[in-house]
JSON list of C-alpha atoms and ligand atoms in Angstrom, two decimals:
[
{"chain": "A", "resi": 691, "resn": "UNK", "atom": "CA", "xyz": [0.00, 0.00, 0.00]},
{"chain": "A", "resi": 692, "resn": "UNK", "atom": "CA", "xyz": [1.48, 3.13, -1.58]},
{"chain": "A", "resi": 693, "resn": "UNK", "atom": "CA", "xyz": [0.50, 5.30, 1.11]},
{"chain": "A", "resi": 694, "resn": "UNK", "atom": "CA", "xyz": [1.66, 3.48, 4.00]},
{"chain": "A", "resi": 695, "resn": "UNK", "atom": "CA", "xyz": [4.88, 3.25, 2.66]},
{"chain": "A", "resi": 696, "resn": "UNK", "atom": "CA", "xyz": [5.43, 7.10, 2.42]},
{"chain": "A", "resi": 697, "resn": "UNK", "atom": "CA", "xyz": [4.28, 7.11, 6.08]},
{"chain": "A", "resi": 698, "resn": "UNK", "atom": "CA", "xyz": [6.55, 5.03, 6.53]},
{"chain": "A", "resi": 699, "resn": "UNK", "atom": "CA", "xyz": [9.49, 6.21, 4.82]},
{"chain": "A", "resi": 700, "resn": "UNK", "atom": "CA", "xyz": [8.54, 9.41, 6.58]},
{"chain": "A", "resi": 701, "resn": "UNK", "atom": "CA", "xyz": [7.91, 9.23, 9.81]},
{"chain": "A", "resi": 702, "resn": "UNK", "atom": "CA", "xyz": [9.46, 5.51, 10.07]},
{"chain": "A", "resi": 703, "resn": "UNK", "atom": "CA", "xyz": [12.36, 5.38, 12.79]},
{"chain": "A", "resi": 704, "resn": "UNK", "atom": "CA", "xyz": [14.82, 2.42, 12.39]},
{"chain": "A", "resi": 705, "resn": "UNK", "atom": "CA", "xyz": [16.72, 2.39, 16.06]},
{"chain": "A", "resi": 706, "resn": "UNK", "atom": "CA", "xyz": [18.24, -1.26, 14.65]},
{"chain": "A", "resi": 707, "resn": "UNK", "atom": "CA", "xyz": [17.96, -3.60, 12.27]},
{"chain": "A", "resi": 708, "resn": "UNK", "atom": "CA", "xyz": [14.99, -5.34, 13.55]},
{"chain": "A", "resi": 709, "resn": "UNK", "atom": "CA", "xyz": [13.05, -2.95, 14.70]},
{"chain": "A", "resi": 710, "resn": "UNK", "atom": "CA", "xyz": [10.98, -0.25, 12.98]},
{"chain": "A", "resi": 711, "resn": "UNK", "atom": "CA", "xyz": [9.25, 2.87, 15.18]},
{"chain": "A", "resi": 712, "resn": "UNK", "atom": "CA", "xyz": [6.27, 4.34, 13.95]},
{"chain": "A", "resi": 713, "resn": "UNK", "atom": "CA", "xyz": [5.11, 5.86, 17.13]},
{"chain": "A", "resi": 714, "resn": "UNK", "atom": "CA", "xyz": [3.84, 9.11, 15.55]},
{"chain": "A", "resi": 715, "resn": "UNK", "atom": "CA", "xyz": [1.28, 7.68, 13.51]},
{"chain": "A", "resi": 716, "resn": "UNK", "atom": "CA", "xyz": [0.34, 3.88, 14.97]},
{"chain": "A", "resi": 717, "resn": "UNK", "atom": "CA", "xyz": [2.19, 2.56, 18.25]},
{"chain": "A", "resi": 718, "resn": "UNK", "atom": "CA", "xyz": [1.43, 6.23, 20.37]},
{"chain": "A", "resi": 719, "resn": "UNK", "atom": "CA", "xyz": [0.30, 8.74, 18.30]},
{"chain": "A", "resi": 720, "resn": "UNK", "atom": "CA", "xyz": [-2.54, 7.51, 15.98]},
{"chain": "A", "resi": 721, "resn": "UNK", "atom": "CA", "xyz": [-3.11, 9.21, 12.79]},
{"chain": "A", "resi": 722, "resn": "UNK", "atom": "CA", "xyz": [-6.72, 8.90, 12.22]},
{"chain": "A", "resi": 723, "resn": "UNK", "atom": "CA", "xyz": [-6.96, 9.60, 8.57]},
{"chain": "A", "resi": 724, "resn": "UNK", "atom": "CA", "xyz": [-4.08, 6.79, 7.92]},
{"chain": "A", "resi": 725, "resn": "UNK", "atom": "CA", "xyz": [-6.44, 4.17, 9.81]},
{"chain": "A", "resi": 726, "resn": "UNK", "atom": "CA", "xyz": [-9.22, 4.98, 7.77]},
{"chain": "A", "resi": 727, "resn": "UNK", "atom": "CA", "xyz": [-7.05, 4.66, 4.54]},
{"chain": "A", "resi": 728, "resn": "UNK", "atom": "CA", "xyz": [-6.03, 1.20, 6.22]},
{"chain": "A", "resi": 729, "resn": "UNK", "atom": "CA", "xyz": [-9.83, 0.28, 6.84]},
{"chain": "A", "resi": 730, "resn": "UNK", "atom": "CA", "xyz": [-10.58, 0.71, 3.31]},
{"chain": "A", "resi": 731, "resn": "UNK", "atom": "CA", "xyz": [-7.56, -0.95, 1.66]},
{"chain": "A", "resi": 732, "resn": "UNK", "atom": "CA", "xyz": [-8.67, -4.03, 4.04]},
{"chain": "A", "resi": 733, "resn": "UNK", "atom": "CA", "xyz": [-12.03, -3.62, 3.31]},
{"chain": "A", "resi": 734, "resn": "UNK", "atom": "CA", "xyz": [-11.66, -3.86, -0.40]},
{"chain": "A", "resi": 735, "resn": "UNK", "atom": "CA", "xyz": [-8.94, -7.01, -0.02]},
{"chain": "A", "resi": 736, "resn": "UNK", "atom": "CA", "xyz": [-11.52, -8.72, 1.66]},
{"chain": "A", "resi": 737, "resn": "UNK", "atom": "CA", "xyz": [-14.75, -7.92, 0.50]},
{"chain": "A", "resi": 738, "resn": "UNK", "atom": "CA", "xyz": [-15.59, -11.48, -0.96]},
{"chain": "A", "resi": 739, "resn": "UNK", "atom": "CA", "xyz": [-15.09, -12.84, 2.41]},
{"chain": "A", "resi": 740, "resn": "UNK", "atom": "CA", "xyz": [-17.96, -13.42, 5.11]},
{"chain": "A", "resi": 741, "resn": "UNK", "atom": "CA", "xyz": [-17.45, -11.55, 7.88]},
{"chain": "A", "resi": 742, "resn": "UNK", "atom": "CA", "xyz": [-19.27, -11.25, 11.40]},
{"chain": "A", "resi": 743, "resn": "UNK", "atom": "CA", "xyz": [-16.36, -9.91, 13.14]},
{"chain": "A", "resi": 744, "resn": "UNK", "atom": "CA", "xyz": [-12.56, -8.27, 13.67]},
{"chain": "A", "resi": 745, "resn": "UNK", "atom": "CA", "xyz": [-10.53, -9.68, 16.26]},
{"chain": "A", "resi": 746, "resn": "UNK", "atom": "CA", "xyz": [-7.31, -8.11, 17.14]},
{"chain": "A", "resi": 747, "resn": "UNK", "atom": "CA", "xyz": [-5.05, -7.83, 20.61]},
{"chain": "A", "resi": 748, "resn": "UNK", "atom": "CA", "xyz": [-4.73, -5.06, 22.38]},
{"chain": "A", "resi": 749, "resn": "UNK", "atom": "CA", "xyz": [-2.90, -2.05, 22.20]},
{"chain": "A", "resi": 750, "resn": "UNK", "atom": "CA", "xyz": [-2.20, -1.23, 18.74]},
{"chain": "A", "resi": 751, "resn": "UNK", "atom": "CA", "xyz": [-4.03, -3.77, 16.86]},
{"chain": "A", "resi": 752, "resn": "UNK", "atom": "CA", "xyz": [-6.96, -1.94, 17.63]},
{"chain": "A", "resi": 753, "resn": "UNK", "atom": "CA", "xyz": [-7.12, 1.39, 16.13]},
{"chain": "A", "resi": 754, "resn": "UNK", "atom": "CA", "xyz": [-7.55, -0.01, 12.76]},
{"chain": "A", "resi": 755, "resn": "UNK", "atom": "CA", "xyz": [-9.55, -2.84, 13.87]},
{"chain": "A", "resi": 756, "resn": "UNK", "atom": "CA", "xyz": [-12.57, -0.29, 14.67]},
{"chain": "A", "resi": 757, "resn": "UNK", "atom": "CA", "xyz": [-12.04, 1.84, 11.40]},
{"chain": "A", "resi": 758, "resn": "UNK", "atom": "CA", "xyz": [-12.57, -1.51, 9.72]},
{"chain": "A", "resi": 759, "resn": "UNK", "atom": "CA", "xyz": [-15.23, -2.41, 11.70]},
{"chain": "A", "resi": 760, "resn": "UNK", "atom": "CA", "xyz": [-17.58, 0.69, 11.21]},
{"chain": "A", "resi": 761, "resn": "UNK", "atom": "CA", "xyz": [-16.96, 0.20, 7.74]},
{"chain": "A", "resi": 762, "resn": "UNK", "atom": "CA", "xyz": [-17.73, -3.38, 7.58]},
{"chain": "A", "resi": 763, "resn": "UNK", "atom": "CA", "xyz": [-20.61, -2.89, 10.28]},
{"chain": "A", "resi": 764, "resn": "UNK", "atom": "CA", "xyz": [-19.27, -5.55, 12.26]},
{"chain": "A", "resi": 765, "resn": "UNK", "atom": "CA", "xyz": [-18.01, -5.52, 15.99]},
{"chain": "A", "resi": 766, "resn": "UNK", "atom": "CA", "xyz": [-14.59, -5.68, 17.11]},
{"chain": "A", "resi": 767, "resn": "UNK", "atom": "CA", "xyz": [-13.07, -7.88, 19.99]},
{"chain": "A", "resi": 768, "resn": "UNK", "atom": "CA", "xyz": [-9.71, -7.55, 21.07]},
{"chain": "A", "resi": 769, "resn": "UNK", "atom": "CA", "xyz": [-7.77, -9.86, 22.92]},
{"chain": "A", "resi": 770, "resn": "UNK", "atom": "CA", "xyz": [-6.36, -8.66, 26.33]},
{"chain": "A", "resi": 771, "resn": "UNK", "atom": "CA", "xyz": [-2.76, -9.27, 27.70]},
{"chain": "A", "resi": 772, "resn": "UNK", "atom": "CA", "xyz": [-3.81, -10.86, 31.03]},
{"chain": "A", "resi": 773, "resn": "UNK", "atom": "CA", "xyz": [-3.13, -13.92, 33.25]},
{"chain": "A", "resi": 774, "resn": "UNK", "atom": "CA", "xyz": [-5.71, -12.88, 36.40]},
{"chain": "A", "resi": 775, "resn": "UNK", "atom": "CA", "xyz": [-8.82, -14.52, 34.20]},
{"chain": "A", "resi": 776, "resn": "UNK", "atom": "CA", "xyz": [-6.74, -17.74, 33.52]},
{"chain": "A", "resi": 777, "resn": "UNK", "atom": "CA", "xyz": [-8.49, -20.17, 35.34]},
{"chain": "A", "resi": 778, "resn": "UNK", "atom": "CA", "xyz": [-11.84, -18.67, 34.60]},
{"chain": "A", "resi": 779, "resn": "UNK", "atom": "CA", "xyz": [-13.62, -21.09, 32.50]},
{"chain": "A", "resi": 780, "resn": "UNK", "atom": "CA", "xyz": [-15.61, -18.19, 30.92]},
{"chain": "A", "resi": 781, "resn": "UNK", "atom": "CA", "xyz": [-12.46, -17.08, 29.07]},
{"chain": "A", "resi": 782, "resn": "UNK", "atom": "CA", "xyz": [-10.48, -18.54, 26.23]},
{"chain": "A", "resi": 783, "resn": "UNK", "atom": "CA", "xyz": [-6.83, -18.37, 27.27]},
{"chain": "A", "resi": 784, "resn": "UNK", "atom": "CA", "xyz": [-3.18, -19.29, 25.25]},
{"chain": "A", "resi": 785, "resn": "UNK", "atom": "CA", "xyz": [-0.01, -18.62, 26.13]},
{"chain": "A", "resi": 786, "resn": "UNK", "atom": "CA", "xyz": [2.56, -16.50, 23.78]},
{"chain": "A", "resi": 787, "resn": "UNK", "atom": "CA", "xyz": [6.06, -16.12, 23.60]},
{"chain": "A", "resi": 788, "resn": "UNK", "atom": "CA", "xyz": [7.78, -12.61, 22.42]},
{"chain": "A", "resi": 789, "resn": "UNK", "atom": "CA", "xyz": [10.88, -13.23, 20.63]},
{"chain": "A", "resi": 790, "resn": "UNK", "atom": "CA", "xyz": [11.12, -9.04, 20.19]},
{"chain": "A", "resi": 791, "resn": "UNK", "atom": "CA", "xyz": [10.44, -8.63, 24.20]},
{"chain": "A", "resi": 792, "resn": "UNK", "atom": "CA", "xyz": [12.08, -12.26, 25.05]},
{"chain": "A", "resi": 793, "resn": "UNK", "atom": "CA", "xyz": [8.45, -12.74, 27.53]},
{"chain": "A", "resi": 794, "resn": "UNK", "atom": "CA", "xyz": [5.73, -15.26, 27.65]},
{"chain": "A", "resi": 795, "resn": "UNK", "atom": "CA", "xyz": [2.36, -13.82, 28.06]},
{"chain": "A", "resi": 796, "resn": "UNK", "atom": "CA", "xyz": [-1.08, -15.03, 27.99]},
{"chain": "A", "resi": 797, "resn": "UNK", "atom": "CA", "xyz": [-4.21, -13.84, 25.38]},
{"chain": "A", "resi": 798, "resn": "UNK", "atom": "CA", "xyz": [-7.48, -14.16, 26.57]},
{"chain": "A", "resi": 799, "resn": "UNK", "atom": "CA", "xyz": [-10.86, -13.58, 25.45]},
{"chain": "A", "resi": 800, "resn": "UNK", "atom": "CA", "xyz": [-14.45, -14.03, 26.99]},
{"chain": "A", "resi": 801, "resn": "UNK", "atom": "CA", "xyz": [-16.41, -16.62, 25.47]},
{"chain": "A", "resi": 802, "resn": "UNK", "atom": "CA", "xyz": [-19.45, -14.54, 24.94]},
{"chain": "A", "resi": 803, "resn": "UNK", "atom": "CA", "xyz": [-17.48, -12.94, 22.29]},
{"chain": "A", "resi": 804, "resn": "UNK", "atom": "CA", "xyz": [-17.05, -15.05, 19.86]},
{"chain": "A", "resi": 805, "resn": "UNK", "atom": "CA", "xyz": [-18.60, -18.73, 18.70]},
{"chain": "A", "resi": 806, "resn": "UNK", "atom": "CA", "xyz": [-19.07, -21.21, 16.02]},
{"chain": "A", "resi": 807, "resn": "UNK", "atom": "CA", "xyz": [-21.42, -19.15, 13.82]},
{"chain": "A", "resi": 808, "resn": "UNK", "atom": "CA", "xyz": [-18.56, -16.08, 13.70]},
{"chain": "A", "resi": 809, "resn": "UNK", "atom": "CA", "xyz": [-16.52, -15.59, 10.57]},
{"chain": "A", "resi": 810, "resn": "UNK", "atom": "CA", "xyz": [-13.78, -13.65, 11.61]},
{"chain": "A", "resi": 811, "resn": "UNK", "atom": "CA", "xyz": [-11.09, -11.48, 10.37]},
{"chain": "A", "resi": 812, "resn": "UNK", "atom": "CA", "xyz": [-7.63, -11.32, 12.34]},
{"chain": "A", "resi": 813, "resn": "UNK", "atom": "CA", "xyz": [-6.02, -7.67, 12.53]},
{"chain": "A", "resi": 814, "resn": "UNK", "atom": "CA", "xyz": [-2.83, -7.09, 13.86]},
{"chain": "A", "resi": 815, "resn": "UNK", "atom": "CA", "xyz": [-0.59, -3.96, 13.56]},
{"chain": "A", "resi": 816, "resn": "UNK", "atom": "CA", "xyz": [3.08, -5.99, 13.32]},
{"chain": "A", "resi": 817, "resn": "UNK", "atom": "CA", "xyz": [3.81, -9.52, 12.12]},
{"chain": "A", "resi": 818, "resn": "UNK", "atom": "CA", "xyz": [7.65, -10.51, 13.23]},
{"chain": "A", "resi": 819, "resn": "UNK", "atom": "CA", "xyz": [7.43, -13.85, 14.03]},
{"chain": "A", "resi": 820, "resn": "UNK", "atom": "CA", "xyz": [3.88, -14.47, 14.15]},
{"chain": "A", "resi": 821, "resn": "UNK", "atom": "CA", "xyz": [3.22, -16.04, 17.40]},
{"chain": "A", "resi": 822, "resn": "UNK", "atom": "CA", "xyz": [0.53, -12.97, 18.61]},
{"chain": "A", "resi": 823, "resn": "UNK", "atom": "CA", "xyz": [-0.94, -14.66, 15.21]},
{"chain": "A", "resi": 824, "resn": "UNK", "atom": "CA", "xyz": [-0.48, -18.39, 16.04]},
{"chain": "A", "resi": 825, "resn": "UNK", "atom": "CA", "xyz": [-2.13, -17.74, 19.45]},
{"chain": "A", "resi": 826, "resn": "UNK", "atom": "CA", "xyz": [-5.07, -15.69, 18.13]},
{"chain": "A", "resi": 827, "resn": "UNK", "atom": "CA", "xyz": [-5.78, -18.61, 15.21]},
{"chain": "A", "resi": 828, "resn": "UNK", "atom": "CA", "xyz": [-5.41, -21.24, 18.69]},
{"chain": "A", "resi": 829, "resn": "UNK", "atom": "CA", "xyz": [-8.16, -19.18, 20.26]},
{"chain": "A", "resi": 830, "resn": "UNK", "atom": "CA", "xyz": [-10.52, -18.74, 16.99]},
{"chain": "A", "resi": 831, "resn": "UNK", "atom": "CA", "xyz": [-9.81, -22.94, 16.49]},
{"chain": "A", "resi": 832, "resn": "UNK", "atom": "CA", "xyz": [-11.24, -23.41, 20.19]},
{"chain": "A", "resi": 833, "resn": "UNK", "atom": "CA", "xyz": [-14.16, -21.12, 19.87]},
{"chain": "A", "resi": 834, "resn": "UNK", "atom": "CA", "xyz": [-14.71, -23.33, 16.57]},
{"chain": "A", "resi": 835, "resn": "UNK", "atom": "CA", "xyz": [-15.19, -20.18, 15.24]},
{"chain": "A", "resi": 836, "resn": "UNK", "atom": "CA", "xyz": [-14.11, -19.52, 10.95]},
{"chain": "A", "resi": 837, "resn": "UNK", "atom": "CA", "xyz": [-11.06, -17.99, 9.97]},
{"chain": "A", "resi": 838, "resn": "UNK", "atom": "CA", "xyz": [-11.99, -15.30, 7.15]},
{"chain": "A", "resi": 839, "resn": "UNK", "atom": "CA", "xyz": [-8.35, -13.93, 6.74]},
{"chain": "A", "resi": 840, "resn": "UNK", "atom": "CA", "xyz": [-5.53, -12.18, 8.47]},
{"chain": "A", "resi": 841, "resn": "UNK", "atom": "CA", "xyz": [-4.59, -8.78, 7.63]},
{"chain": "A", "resi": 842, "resn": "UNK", "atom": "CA", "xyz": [-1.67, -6.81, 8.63]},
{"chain": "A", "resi": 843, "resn": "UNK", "atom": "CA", "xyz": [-0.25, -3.77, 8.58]},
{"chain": "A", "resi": 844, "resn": "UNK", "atom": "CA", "xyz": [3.40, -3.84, 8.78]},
{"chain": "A", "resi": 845, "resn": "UNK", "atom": "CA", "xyz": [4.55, -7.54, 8.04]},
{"chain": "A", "resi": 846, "resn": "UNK", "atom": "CA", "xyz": [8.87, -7.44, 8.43]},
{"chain": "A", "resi": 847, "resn": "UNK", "atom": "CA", "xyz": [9.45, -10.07, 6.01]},
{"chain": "A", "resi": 848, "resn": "UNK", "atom": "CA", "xyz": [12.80, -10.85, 7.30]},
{"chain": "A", "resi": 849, "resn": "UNK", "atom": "CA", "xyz": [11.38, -12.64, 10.02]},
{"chain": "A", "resi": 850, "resn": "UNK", "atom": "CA", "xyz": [9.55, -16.12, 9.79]},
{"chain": "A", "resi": 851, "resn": "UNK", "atom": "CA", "xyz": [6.10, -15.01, 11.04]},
{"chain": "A", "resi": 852, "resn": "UNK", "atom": "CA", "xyz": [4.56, -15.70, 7.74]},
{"chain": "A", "resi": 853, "resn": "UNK", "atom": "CA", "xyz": [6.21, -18.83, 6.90]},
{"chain": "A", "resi": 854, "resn": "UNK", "atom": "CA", "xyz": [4.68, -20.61, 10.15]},
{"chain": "A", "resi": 855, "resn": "UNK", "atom": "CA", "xyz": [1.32, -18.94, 9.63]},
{"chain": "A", "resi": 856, "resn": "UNK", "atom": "CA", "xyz": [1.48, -20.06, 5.85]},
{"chain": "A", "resi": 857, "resn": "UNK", "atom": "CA", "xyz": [2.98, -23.68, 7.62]},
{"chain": "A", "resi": 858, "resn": "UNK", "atom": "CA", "xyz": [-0.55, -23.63, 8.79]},
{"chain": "A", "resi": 859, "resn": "UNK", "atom": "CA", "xyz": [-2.43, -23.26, 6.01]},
{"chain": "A", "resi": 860, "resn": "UNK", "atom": "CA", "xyz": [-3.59, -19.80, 6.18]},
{"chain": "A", "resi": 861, "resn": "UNK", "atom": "CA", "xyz": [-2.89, -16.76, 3.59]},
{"chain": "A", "resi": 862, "resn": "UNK", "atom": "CA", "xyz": [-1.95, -13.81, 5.06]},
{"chain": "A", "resi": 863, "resn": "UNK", "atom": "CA", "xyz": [-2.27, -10.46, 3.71]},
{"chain": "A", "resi": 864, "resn": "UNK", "atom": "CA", "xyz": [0.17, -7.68, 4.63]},
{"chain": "A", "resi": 865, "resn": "UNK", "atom": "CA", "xyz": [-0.18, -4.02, 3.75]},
{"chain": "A", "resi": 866, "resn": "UNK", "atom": "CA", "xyz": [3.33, -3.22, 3.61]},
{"chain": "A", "resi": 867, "resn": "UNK", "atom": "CA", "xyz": [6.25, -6.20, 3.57]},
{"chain": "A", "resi": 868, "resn": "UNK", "atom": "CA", "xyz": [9.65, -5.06, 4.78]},
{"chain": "A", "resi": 869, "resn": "UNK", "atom": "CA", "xyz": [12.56, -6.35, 3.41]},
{"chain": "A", "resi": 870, "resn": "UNK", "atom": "CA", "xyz": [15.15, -5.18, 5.57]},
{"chain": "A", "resi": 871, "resn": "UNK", "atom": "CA", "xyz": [16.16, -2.17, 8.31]},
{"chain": "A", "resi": 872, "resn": "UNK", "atom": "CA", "xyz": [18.85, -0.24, 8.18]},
{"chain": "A", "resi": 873, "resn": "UNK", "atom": "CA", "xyz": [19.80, 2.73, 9.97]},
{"chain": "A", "resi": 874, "resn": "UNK", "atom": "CA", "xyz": [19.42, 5.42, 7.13]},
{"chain": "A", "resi": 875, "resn": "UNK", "atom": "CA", "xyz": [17.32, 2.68, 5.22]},
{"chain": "A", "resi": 876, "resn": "UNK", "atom": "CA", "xyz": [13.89, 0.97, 5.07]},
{"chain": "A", "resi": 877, "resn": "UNK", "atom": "CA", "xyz": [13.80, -1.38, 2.28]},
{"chain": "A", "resi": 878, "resn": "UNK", "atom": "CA", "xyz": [10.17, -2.98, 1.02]},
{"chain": "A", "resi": 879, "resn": "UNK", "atom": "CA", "xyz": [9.41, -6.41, -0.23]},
{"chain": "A", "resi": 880, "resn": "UNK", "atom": "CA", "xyz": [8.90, -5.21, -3.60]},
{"chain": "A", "resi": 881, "resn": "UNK", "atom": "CA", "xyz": [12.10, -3.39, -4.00]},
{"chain": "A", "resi": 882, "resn": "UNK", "atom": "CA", "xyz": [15.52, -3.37, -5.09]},
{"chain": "B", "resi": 1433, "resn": "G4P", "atom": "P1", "xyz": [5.12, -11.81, 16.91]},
{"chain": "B", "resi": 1433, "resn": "G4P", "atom": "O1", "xyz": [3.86, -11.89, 17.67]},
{"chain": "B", "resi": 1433, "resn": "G4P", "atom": "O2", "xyz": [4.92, -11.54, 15.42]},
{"chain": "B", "resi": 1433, "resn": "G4P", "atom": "O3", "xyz": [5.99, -13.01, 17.14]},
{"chain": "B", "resi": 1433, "resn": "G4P", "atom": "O4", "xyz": [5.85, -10.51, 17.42]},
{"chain": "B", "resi": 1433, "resn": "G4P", "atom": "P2", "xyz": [6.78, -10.30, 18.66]},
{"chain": "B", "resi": 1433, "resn": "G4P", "atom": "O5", "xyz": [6.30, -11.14, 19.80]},
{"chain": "B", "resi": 1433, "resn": "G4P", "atom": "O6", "xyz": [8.17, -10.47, 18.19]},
{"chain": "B", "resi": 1433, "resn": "G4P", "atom": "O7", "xyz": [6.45, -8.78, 18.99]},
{"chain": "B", "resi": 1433, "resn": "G4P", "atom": "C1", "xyz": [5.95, -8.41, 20.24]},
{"chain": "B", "resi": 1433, "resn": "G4P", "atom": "C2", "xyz": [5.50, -6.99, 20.25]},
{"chain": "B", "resi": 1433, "resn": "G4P", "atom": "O8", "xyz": [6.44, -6.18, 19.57]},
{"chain": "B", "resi": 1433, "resn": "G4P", "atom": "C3", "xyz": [4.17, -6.71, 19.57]},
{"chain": "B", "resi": 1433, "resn": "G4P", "atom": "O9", "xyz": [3.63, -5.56, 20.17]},
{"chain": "B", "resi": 1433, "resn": "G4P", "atom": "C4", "xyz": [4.60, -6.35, 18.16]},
{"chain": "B", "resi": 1433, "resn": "G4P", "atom": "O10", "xyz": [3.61, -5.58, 17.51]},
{"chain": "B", "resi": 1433, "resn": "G4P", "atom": "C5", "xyz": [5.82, -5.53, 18.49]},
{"chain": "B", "resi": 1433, "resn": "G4P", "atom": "N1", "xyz": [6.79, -5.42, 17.41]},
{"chain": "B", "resi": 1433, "resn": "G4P", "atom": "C6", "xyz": [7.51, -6.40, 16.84]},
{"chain": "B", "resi": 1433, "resn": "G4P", "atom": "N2", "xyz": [8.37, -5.89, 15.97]},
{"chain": "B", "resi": 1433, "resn": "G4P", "atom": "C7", "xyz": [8.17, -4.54, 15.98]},
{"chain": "B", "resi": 1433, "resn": "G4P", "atom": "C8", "xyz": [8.77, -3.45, 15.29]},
{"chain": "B", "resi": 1433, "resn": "G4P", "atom": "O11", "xyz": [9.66, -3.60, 14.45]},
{"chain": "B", "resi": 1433, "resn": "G4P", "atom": "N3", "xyz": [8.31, -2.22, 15.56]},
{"chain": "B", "resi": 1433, "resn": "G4P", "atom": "C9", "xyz": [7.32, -1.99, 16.48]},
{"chain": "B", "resi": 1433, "resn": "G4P", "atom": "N4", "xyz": [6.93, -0.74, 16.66]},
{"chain": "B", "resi": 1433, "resn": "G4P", "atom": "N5", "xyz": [6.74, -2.99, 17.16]},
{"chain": "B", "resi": 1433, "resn": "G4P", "atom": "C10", "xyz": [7.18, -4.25, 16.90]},
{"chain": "B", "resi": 1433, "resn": "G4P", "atom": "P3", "xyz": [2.91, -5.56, 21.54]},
{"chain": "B", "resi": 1433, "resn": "G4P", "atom": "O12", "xyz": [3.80, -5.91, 22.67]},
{"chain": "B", "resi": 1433, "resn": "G4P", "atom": "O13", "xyz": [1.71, -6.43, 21.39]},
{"chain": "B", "resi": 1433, "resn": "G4P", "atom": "O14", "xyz": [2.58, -4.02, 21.66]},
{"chain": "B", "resi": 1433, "resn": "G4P", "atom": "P4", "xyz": [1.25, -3.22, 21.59]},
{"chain": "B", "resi": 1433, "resn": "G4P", "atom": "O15", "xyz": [0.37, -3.77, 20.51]},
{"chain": "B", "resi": 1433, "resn": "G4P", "atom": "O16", "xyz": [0.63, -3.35, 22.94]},
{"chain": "B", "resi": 1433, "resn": "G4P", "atom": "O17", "xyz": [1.68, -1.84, 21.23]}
]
């Protein structure tokens, strides 16, 4: 997506050469005309898909989640980053491991939020190595709920998220695919 790239280019901060910052326009500051750009280019990549809801984790999955969501009419569950509700049978629960952060940590969601008849699109603002994925795809699996797709907005290709997702049999579909980070240079999928 054109227009994410310029963003990115930008505004895009590269403080090594695995990580990208994009605080002033998704991670802190949240540019609101951006997520509606976002909404629609998702919108349009999956409008032959059913759809009864966005799921997405909390924090920064979510601002695009809702622009896509009032668009698509559809409600929008995130998943929290929480252990007290663990043992609470009314929650779904997985465990996830952070290679970035090098931490374990646990998704849930309530069970009133999503069930067999949802179709249900995954949202997630960063793909590295695609275990916030792997556990939100574990939780859809046990609410024997439908996967619809996975969308994301900044997918860094030089890590193996997408290969294990693919592994799994899902497509995924990225708005922008990073190649590589450099210090003075961000370098996209689609690029020399
Ligand atoms: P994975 O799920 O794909 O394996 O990702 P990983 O555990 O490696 O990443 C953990 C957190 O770090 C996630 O945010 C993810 O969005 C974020 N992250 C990974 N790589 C980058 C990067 O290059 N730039 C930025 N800005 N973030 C990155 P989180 O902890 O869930 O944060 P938040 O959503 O609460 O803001």
């Amino acid at each position: 997506m054109e227009l994410l790239k310029d963003y990115i280019r930008k505004y895009g901060n590269v403080p090594n050469d695995n990580v990208l910052k994009v605080d002033s326009f998704l991670n802190h500051q949240i540019d609101t005309n951006l997520m509606m750009e976002l909404a629609k280019d998702f919108k349009e990549h999956f409008k032959d898909k059913k759809i009864t809801k966005i799921l997405t984790i909390e924090t920064s999955g979510i601002a695009p989640s809702v622009f896509l969501g009032y668009l698509l009419n559809v409600p929008v569950v995130f998943m929290k980053k929480n252990s007290s509700a663990i043992l609470d049978q009314n929650f779904y629960h997985t465990t996830v491991h952070s290679f970035t952060k090098n931490i374990d940590y646990d998704l849930i969601l309530s069970k009133k939020y999503i069930n067999e008849d949802d179709h249900v699109i995954f949202i997630d603002d960063f793909m590295a190595n695609g275990e916030a994925c792997l556990g939100a795809l574990r939780i859809i699996k046990e609410a024997n709920a439908h996967v619809s797709g996975i969308g994301i907005v900044i997918e860094k290709s030089f890590q193996n998220g997408r290969k294990l997702v693919e592994e799994k049999g899902y497509d995924i579909y990225s708005q922008v695919r990073i190649k590589s980070l450099r210090k003075e240079t961000i370098t996209f999928v689609d690029e020399k």
